[in-house]
PDB file of C-alpha atoms in Angstrom:
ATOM      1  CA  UNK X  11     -73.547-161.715-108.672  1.00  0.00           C
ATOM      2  CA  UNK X  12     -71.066-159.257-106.998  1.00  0.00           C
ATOM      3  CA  UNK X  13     -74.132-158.022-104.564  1.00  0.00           C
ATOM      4  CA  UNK X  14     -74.461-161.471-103.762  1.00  0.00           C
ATOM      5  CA  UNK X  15     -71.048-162.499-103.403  1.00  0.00           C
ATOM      6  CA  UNK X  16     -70.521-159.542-100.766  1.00  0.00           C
ATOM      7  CA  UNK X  17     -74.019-160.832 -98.618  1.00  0.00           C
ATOM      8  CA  UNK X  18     -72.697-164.436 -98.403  1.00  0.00           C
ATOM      9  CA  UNK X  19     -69.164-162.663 -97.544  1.00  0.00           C
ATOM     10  CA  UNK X  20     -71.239-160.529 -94.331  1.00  0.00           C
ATOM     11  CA  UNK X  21     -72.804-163.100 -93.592  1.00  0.00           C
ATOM     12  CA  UNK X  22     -70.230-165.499 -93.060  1.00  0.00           C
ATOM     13  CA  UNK X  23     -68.189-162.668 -90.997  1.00  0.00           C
ATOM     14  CA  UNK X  24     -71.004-162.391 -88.657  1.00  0.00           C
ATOM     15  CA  UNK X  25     -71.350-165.953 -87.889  1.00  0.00           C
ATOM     16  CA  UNK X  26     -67.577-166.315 -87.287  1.00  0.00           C
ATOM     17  CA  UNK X  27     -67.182-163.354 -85.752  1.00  0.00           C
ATOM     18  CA  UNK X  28     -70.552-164.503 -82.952  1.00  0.00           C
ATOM     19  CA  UNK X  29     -69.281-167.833 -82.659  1.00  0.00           C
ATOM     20  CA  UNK X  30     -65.548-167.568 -82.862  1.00  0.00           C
ATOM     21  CA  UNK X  31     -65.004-171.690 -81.136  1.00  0.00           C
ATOM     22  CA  UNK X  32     -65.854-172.522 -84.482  1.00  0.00           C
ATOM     23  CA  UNK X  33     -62.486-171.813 -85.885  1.00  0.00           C
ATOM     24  CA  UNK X  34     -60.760-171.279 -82.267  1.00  0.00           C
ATOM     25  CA  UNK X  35     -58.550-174.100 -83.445  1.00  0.00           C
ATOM     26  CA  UNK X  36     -57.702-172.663 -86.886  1.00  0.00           C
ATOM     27  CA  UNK X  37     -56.815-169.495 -85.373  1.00  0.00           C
ATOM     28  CA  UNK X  38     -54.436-170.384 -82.444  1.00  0.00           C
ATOM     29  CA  UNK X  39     -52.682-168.234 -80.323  1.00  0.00           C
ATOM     30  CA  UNK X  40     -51.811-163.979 -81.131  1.00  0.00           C
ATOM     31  CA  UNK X  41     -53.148-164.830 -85.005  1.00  0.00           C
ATOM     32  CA  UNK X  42     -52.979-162.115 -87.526  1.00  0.00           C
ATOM     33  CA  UNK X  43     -53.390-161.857 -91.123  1.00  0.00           C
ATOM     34  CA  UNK X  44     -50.171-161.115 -92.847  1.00  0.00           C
ATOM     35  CA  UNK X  45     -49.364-159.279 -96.057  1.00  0.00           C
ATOM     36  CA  UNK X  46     -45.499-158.623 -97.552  1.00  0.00           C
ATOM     37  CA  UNK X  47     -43.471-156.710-100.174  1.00  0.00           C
ATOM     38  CA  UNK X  48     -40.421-158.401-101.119  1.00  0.00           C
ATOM     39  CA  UNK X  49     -37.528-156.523-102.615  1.00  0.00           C
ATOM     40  CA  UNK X  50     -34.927-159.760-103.938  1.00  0.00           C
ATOM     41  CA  UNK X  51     -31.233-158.757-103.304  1.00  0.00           C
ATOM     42  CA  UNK X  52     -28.135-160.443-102.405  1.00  0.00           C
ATOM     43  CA  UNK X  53     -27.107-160.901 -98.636  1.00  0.00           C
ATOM     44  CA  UNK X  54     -24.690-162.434 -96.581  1.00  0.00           C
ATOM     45  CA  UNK X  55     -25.173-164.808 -93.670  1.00  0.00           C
ATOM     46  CA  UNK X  56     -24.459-163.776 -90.456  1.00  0.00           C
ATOM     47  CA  UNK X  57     -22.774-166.619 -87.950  1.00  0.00           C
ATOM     48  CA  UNK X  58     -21.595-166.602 -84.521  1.00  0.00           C
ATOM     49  CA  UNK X  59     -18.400-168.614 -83.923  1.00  0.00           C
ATOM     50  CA  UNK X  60     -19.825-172.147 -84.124  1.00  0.00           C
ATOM     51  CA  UNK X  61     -20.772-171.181 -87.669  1.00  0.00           C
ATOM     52  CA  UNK X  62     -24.466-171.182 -86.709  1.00  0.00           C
ATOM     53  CA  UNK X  63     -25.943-168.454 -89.042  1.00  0.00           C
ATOM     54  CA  UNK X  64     -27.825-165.854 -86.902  1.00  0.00           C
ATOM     55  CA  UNK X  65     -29.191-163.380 -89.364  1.00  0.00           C
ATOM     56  CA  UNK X  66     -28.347-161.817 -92.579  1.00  0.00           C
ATOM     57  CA  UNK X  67     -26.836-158.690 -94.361  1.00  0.00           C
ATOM     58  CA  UNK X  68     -28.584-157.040 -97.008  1.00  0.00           C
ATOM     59  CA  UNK X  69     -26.207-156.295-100.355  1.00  0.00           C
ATOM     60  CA  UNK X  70     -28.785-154.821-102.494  1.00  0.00           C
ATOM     61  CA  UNK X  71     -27.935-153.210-105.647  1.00  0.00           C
ATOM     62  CA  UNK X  72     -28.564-149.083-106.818  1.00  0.00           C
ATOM     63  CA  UNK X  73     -31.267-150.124-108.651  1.00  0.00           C
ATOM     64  CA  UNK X  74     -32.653-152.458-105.380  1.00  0.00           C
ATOM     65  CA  UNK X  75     -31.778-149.337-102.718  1.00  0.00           C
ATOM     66  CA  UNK X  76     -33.814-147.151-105.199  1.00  0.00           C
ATOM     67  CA  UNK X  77     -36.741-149.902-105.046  1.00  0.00           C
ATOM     68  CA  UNK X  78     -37.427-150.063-101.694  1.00  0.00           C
ATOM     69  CA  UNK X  79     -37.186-146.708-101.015  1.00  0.00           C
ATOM     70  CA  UNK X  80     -39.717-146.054-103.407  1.00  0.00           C
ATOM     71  CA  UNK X  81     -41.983-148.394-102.124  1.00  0.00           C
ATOM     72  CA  UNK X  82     -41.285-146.733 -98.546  1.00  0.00           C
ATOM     73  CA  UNK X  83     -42.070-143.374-100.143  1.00  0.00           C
ATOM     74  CA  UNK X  84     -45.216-145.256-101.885  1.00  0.00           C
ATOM     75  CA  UNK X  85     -46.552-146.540 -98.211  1.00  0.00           C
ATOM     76  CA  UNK X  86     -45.971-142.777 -96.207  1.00  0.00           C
ATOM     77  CA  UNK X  87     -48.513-141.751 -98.581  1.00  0.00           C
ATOM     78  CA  UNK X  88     -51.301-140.183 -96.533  1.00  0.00           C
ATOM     79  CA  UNK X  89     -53.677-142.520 -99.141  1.00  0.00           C
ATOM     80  CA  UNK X  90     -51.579-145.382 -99.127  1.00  0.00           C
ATOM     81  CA  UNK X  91     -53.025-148.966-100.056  1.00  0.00           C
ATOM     82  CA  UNK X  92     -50.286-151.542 -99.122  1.00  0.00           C
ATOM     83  CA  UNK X  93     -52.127-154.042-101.026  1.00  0.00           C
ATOM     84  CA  UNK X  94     -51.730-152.028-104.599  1.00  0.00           C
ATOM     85  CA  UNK X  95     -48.250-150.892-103.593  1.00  0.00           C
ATOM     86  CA  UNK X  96     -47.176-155.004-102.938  1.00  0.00           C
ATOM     87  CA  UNK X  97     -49.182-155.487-106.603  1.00  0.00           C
ATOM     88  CA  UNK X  98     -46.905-152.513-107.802  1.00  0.00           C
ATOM     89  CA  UNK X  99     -43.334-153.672-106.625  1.00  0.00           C
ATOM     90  CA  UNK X 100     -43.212-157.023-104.764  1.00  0.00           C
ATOM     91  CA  UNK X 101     -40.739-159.534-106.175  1.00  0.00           C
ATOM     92  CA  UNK X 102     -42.832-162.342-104.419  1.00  0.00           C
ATOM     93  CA  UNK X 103     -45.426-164.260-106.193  1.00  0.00           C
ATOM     94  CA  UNK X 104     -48.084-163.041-103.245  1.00  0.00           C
ATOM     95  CA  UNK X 105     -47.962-159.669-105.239  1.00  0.00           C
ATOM     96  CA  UNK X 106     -50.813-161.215-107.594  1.00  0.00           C
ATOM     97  CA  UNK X 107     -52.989-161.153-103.994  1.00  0.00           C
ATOM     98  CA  UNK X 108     -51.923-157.584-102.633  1.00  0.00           C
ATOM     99  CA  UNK X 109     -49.117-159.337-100.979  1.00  0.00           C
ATOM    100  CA  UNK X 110     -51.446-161.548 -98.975  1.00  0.00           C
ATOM    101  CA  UNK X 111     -49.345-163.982 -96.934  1.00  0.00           C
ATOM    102  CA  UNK X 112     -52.519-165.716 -94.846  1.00  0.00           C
ATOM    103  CA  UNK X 113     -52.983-166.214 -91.094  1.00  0.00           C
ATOM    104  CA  UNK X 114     -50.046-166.643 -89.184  1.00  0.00           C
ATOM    105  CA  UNK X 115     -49.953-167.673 -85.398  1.00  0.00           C
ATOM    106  CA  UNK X 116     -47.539-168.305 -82.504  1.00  0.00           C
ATOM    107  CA  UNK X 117     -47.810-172.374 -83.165  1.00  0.00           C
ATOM    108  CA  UNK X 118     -47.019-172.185 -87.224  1.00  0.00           C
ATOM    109  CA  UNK X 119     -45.384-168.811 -87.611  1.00  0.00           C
ATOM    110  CA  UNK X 120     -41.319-170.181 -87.524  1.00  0.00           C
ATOM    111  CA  UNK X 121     -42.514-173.645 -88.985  1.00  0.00           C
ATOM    112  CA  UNK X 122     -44.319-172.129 -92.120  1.00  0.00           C
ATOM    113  CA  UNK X 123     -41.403-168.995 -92.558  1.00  0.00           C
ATOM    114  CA  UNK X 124     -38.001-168.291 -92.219  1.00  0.00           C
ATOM    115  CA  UNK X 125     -36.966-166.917 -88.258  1.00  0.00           C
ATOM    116  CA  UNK X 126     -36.799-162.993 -89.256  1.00  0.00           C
ATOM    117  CA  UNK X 127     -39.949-163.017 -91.070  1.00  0.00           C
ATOM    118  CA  UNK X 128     -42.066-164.939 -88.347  1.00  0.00           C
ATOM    119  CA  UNK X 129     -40.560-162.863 -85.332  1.00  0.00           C
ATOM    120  CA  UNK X 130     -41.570-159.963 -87.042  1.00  0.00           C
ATOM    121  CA  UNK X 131     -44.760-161.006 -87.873  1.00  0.00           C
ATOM    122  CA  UNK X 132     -45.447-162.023 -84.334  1.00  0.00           C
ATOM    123  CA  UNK X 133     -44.582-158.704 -82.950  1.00  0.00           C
ATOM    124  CA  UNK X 134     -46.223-156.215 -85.202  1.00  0.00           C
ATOM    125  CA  UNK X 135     -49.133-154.187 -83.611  1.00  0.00           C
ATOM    126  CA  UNK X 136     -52.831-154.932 -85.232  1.00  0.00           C
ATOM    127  CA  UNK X 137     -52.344-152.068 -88.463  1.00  0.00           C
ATOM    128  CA  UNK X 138     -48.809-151.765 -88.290  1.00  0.00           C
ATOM    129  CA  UNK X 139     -46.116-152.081 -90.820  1.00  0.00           C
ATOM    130  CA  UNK X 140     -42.451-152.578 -90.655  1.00  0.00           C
ATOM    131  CA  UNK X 141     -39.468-151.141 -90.868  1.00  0.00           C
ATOM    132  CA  UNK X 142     -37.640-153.625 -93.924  1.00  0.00           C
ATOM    133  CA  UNK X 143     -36.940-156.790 -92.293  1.00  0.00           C
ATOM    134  CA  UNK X 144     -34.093-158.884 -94.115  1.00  0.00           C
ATOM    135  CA  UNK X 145     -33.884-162.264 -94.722  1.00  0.00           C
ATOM    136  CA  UNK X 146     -32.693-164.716 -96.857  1.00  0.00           C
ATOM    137  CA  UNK X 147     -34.397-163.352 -99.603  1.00  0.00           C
ATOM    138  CA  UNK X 148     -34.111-160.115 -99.331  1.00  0.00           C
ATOM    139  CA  UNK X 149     -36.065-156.812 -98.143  1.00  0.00           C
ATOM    140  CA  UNK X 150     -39.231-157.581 -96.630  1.00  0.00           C
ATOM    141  CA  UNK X 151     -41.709-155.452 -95.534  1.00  0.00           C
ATOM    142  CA  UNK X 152     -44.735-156.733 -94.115  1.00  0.00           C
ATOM    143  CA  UNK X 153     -47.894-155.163 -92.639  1.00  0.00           C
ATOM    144  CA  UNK X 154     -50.601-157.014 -89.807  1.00  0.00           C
ATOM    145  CA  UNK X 155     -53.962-156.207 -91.826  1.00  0.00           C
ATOM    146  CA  UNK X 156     -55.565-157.185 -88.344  1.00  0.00           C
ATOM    147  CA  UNK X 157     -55.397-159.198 -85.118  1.00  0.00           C
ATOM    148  CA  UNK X 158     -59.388-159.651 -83.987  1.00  0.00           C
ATOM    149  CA  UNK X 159     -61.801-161.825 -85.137  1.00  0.00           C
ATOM    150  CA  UNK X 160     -63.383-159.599 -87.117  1.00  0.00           C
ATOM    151  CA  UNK X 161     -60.887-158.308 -88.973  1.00  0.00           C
ATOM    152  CA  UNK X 162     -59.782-161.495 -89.423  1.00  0.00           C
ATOM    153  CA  UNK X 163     -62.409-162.701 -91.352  1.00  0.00           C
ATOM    154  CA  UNK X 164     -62.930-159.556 -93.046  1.00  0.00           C
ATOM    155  CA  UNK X 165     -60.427-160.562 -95.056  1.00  0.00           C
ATOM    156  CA  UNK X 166     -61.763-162.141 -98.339  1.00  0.00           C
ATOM    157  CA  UNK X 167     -58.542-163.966 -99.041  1.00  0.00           C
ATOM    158  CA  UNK X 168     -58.720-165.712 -95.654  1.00  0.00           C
ATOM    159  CA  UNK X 169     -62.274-166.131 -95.803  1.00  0.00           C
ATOM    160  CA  UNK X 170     -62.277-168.354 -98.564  1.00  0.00           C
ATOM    161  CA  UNK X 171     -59.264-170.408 -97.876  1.00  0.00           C
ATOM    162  CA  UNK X 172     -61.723-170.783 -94.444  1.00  0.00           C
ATOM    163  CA  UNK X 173     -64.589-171.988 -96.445  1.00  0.00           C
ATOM    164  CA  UNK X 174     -62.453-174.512 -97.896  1.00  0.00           C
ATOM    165  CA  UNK X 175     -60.728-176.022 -95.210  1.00  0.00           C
ATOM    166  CA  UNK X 176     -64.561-175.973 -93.274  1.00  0.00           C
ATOM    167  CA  UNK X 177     -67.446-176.339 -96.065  1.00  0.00           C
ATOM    168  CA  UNK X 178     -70.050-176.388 -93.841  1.00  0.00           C
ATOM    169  CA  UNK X 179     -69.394-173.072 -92.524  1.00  0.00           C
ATOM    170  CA  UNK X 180     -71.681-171.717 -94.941  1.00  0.00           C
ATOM    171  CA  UNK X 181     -74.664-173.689 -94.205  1.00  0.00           C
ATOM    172  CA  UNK X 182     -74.346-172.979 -90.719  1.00  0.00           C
ATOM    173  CA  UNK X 183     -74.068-169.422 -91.199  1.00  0.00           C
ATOM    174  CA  UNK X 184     -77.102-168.969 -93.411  1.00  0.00           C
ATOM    175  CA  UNK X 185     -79.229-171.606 -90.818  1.00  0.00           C
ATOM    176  CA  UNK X 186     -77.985-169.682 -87.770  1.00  0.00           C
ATOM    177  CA  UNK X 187     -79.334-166.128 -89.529  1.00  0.00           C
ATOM    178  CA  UNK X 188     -82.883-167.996 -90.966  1.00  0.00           C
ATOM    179  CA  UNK X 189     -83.619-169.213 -87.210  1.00  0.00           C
ATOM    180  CA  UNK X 190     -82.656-165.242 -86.403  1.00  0.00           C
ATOM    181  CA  UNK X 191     -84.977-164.007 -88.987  1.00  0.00           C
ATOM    182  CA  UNK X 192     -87.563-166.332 -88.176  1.00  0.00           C
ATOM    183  CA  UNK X 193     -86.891-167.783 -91.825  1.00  0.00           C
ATOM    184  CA  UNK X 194     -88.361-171.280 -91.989  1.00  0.00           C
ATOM    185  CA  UNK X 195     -87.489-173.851 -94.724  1.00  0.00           C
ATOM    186  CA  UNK X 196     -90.366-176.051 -95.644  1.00  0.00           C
ATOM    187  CA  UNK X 197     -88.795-178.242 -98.552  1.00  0.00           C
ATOM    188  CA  UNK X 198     -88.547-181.493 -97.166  1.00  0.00           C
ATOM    189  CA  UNK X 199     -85.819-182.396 -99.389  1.00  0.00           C
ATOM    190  CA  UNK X 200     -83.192-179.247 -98.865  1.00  0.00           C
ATOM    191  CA  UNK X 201     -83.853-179.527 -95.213  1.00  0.00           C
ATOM    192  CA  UNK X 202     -82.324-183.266 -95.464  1.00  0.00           C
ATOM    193  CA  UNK X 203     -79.687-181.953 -97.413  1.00  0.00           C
ATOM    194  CA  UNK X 204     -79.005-179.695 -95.088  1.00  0.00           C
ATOM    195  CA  UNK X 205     -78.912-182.013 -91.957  1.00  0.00           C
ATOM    196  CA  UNK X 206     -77.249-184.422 -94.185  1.00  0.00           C
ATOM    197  CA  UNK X 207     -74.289-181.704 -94.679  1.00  0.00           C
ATOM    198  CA  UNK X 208     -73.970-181.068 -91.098  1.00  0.00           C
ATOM    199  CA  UNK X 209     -74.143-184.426 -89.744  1.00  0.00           C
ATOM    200  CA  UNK X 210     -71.488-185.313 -91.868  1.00  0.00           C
ATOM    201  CA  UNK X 211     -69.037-182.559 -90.222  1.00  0.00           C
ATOM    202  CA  UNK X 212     -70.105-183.783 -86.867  1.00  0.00           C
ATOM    203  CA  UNK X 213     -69.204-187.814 -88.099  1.00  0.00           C
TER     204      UNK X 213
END
């Protein structure tokens, strides 16, 4: 089951990745994939003299200062997995997932998340992690697993949520590598099924 879970998985990767106007859309513009650690602590807003608030000030506690730097100590490890490390310490309910956050983009990013987190979302470099952004919340600190295609939909989290939002992904994917293979399909009955299923996208 695993061995076929992780075909279906490749598979699906190499369709999106060969015919990327498929989810063009979906993706928007500068997307990445977005995973966080959230250390909870007090802050204080920050406001400019209309009382706007700008930003925030971190009060974390001993124990919270000890936290994060643990976690920062946990990430300069040379064999460092952010994903167990969020599973480890997060205070966010992502931690279940690695810390997986999902795809963000410049037309959702500040609608989805609060202003500090998007911005610094938007501006990390594809594999980088930052420095602990604060918020409302907290400490975050949040890593961009990837900013291509196919790292994109390398990532299984993302690639489901995908094959949710657009079920006939997989039929496409597994028709577009039969007519590569030279596969043919003589039931009469799937191959209805089949046209049915993509007919109805089209509709």
């Amino acid at each position: 089951f695993y061995i076929d879970a992780q075909k279906h998985e490749l598979l699906m990767q190499e369709y999106l990745v060969a015919h990327e106007e498929e989810i063009a859309d979906e993706l928007g513009t500068n997307p990445r994939i977005i995973y966080h650690i959230l250390v909870k602590c007090d802050v204080t807003e920050i406001t400019d003299e209309e009382g706007n608030v700008t930003g925030y000030e971190a009060n974390p506690t001993d124990e919270q200062k000890e936290k994060l730097a643990n976690i920062q100590e946990a990430l300069a490890a040379e064999d460092a997995m952010f994903e167990y490390v969020a599973y480890q310490y997060s205070d966010d309910s992502s931690s279940s997932k690695g810390g997986y956050i999902g795809l963000v983009n410049e037309e959702t990013a500040y609608e989805k998340y609060v202003t500090e987190f998007a911005k610094a979302s938007l501006e990390l470099a594809d594999g980088q992690v930052s420095e602990p952004v604060v918020t409302q919340y907290g400490y975050h600190i949040i890593k961009n697993m990837g900013s291509t295609v196919d790292k994109i939909v390398a990532d299984s989290y993302y690639l489901s949520e995908l094959e949710t939002s657009y079920p006939t992904l997989s039929v496409k994917a597994i028709m577009a590598k039969a007519e590569e293979i030279n596969f043919v399909i003589k039931d009469e009955n799937l191959l209805a099924q089949i046209n049915s299923e993509l007919e109805s996208e089209e509709k």
